[in-house]
Tab-separated table of C-alpha atoms in Angstrom:
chain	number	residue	atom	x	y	z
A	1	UNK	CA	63.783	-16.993	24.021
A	2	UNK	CA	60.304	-18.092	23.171
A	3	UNK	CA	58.434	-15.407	20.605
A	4	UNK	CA	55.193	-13.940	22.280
A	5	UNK	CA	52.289	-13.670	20.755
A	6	UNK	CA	48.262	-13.264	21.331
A	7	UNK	CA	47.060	-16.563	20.953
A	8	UNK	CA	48.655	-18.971	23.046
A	9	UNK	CA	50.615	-21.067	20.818
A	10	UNK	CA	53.055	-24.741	21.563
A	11	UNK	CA	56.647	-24.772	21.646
A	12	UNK	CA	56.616	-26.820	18.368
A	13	UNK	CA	53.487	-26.826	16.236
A	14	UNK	CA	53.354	-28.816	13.934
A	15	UNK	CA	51.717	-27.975	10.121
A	16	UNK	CA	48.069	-29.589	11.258
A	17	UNK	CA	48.456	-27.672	14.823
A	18	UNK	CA	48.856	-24.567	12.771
A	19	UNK	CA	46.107	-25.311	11.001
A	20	UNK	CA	43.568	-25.921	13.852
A	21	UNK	CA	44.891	-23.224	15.607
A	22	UNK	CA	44.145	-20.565	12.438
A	23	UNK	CA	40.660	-22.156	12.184
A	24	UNK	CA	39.876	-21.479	15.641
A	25	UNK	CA	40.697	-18.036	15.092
A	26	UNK	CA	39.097	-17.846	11.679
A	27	UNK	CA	35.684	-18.688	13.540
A	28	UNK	CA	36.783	-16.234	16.685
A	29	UNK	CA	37.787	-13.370	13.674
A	30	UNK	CA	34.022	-13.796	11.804
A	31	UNK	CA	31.986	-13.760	15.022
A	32	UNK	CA	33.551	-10.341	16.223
A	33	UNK	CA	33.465	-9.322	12.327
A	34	UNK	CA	29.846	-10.392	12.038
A	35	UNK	CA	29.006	-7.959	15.026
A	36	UNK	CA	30.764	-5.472	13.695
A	37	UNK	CA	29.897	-5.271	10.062
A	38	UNK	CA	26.463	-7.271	10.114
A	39	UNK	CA	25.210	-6.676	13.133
A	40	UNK	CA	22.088	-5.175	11.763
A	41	UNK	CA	20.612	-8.636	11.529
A	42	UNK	CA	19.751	-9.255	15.208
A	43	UNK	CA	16.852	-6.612	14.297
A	44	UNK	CA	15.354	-9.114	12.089
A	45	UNK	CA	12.406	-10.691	14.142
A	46	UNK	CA	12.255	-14.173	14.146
A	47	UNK	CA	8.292	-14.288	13.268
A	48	UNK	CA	8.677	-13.425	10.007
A	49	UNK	CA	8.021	-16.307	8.092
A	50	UNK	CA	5.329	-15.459	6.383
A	51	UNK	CA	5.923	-12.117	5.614
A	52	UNK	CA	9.411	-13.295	3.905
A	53	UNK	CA	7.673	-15.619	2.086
A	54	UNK	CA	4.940	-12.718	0.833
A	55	UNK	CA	8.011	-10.419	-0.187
A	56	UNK	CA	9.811	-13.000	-2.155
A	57	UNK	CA	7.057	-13.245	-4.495
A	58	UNK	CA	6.557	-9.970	-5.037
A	59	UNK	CA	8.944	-8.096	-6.955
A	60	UNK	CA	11.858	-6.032	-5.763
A	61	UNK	CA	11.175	-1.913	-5.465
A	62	UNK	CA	13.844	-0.067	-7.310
A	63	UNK	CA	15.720	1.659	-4.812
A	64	UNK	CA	15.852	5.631	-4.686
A	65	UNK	CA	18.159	7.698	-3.565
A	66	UNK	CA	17.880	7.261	0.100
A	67	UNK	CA	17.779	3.129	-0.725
A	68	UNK	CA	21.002	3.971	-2.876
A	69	UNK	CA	22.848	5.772	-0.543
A	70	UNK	CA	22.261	3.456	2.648
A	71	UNK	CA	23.089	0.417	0.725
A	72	UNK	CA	26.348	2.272	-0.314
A	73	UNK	CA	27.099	3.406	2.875
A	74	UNK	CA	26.545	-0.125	4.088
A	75	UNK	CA	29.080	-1.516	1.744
A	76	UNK	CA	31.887	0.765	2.583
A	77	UNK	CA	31.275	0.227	6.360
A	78	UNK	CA	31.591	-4.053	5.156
A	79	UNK	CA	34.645	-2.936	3.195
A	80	UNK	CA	36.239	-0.883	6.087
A	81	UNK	CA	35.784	-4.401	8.277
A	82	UNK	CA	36.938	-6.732	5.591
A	83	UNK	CA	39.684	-4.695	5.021
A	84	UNK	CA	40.981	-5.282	8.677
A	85	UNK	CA	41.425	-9.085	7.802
A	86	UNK	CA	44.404	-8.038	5.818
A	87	UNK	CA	47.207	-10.324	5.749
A	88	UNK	CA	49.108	-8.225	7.372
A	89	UNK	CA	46.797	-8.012	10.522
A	90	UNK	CA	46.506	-11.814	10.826
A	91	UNK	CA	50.278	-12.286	10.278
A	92	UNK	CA	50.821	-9.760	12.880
A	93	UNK	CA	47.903	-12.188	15.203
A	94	UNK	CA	50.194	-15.421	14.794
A	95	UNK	CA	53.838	-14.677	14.257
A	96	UNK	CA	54.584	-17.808	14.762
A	97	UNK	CA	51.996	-19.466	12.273
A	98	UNK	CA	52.735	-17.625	9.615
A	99	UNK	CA	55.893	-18.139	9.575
A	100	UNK	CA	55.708	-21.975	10.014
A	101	UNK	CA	52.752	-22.457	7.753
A	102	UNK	CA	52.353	-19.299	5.350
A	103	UNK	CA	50.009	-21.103	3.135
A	104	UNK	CA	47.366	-22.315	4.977
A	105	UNK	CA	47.470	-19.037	7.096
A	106	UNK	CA	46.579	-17.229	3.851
A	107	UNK	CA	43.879	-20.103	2.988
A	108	UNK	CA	42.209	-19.238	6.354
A	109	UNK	CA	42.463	-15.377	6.299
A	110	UNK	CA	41.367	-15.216	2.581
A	111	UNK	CA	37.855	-17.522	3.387
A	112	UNK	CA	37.845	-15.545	6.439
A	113	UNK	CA	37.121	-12.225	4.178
A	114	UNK	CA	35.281	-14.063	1.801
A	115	UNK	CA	33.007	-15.972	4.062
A	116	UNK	CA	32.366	-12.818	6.390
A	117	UNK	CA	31.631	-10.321	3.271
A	118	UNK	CA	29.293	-12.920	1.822
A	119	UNK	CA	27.390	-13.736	5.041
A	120	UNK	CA	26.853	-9.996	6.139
A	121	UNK	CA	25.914	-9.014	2.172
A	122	UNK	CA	23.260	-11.775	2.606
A	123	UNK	CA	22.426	-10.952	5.972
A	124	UNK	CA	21.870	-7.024	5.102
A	125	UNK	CA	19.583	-8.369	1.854
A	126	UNK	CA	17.300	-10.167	3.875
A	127	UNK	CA	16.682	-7.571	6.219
A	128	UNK	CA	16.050	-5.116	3.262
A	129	UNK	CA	13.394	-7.918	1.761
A	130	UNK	CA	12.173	-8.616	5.535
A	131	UNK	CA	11.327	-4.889	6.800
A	132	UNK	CA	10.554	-3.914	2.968
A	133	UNK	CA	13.314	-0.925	3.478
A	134	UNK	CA	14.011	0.195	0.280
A	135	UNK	CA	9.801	0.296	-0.390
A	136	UNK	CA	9.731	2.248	2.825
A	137	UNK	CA	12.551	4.664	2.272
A	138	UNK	CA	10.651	5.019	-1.459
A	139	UNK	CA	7.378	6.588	-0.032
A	140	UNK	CA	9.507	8.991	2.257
A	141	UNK	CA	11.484	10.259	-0.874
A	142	UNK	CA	7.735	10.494	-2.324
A	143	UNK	CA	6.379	12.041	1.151
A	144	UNK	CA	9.546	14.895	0.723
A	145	UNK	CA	9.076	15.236	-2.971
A	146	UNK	CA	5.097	16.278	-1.952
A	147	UNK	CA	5.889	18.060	1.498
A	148	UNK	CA	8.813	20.354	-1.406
A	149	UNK	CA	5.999	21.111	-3.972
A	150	UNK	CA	3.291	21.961	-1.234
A	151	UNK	CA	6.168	24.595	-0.185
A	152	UNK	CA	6.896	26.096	-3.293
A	153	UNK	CA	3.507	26.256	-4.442
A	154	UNK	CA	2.726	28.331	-1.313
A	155	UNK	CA	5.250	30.684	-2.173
A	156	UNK	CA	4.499	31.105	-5.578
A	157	UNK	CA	1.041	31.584	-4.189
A	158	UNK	CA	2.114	34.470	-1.997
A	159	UNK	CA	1.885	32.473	1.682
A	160	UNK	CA	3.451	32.817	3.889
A	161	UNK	CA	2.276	31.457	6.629
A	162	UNK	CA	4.436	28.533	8.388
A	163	UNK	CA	2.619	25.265	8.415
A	164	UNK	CA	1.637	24.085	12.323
A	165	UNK	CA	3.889	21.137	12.844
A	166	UNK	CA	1.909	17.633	13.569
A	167	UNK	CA	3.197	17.365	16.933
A	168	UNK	CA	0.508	20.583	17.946
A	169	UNK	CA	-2.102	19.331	16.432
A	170	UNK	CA	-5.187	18.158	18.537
A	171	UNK	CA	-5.850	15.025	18.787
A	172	UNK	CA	-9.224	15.399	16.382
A	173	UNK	CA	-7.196	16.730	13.554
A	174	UNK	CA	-4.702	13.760	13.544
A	175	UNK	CA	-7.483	11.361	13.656
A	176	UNK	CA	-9.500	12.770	10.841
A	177	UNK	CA	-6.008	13.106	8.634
A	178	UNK	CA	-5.533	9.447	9.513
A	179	UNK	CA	-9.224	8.744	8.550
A	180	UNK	CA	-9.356	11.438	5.521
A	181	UNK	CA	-8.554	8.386	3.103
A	182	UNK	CA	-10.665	6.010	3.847
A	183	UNK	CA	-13.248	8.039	4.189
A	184	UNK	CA	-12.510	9.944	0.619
A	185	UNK	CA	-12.828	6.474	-0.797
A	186	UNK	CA	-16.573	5.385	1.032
A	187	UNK	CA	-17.591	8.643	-0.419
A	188	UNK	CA	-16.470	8.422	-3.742
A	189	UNK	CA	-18.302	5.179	-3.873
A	190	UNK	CA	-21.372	6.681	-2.391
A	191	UNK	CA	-21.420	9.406	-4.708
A	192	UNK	CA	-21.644	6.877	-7.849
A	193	UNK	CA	-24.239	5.199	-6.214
A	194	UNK	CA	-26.384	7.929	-5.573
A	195	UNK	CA	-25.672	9.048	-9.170
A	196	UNK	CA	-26.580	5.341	-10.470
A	197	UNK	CA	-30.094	6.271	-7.806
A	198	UNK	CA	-30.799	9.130	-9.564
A	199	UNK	CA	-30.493	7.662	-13.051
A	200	UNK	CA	-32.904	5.232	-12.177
A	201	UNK	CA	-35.615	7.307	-10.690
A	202	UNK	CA	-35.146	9.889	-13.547
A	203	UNK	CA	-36.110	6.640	-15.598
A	204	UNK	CA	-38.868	5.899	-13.117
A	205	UNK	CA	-40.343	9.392	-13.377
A	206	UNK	CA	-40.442	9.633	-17.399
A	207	UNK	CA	-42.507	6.108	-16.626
A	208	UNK	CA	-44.928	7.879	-14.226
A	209	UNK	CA	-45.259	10.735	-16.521
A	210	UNK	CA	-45.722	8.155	-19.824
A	211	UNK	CA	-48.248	6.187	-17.824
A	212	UNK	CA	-50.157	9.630	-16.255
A	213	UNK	CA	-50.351	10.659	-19.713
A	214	UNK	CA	-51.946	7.693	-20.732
A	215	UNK	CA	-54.590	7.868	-17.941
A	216	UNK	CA	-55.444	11.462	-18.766
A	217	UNK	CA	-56.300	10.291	-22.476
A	218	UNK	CA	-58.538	7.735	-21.368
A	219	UNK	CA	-60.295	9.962	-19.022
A	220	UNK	CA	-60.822	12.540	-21.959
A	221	UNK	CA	-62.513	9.726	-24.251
A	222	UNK	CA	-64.622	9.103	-21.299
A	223	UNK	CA	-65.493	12.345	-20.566
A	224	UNK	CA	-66.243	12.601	-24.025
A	225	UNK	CA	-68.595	9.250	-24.444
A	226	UNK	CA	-70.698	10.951	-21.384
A	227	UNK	CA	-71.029	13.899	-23.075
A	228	UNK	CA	-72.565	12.445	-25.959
A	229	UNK	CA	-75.092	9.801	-23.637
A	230	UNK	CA	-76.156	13.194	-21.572
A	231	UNK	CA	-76.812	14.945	-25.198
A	232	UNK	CA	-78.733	12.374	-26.360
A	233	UNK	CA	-80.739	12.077	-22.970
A	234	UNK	CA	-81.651	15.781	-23.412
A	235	UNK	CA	-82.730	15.068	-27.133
A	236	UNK	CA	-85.067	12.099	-25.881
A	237	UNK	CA	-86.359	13.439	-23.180
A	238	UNK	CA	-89.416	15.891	-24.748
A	239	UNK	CA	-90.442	12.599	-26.569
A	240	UNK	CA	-90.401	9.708	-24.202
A	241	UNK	CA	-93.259	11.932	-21.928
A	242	UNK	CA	-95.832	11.423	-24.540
A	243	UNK	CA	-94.265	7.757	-26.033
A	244	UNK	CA	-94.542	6.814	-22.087
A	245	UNK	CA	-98.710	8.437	-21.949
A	246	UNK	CA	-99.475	6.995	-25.379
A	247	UNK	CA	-98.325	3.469	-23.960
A	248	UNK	CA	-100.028	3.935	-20.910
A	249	UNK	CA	-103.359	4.681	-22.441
A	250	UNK	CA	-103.160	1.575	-24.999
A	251	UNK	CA	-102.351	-0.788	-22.161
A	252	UNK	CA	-105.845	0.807	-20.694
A	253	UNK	CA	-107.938	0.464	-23.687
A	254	UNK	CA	-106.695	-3.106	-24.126
């Protein structure tokens, strides 16, 4: 009686039938293992050329703990899959093929783990470096870290009070927390520029004032100079009546 298995199989393959048949199910084996373990790659859009090129120069974020634990997590799920390529799994696929040709059997299944733990590992690194996850899940540990102090800090200030949750806010409160940064920053930088303003007209008023003082001075010598031409009109001026009648009669006599 013919053995049954899976795969349909000839009455009497040969070494190189064997062969082709286990590399036909190698390929079969890593598409469905592909799916299963590294399926995560289909979410990597295919316009990202230039942002892959931006993150490769940059340098890798150390992960945190979230990073840590989902690329752990990943490998044991890869692990769990790789570990179903056992040889005892394929064996049990193709009776027949592993007991006519053990050793290339074994060639296939082992590059058949290797090949599908590589691909997937690389697979699951470029959409890390792609949709900058580990960056990402970084500033949510740092989002939590703030969100834990802002809570004990209220309780060690006495509040208690529970925080509204986002989702009630109106929609004028989420816009200026969106736009709170931005405009922080536009008013930092007008602040220093008003400060640098009022540098410069302090400087501009200690001119005025240097300049004003100046003025007054020279007004005071004038003052003065008119002073002394009005005294010495008022000492003239009982002598140049009879100078004036003296000259007056000479011009007649003459």
């Amino acid at each position: 009686m013919a053995e049954q298995q899976r795969p349909p199989v000839g009455a009497a393959p040969t070494a190189a039938a064997a062969a082709a048949a286990a590399a036909a199910a190698a390929e079969v084996t890593h598409a469905e293992g592909t799916g299963a373990g590294g399926g995560a790659a289909a979410g990597a859009a295919p316009g990202q050329a230039v942002q892959d090129k931006e993150n490769e120069e940059d340098e890798p974020p150390v992960p945190g703990v979230r990073a840590t634990r989902l690329q752990t997590i990943y490998a044991q799920a890869l692990g769990g899959t790789v570990r179903k390529l056992s040889w005892a799994n394929v064996a049990g696929c193709y009776p027949t093929i592993a007991r006519r040709a053990d050793g290339v059997l074994r060639k296939v299944q082992e590059q058949m783990a290797s090949q599908l733990q590589v691909r997937c590992e690389t697979e699951f690194e470029k959409i890390l470096g792609n949709r900058r996850v580990i960056a990402k899940l970084n500033e949510l540990e740092d989002l939590v870290g703030d969100a834990e102090k802002a809570r004990e800090e209220a309780k060690a200030a006495g509040k208690t009070e529970e925080p509204t949750p986002p989702h009630t806010l109106p929609p004028q409160a989420i816009l200026a927390a969106h736009l709170h940064p931005a405009l922080a920053r536009h008013q930092s930088q007008l602040h220093a520029q008003l400060q640098a303003t009022q540098s410069q007209n302090e400087l501009l008023v200690d001119e005025v004032r240097r300049q004003r003082a100046e003025a007054e001075a020279l007004l005071a010598r004038l003052e003065d100079a008119a002073a002394d031409v009005r005294a010495a009109n008022e000492a003239l001026a009982a002598v140049v009546g009879p100078v004036a009648e003296e000259t007056r009669l000479d011009a007649q006599h003459v």
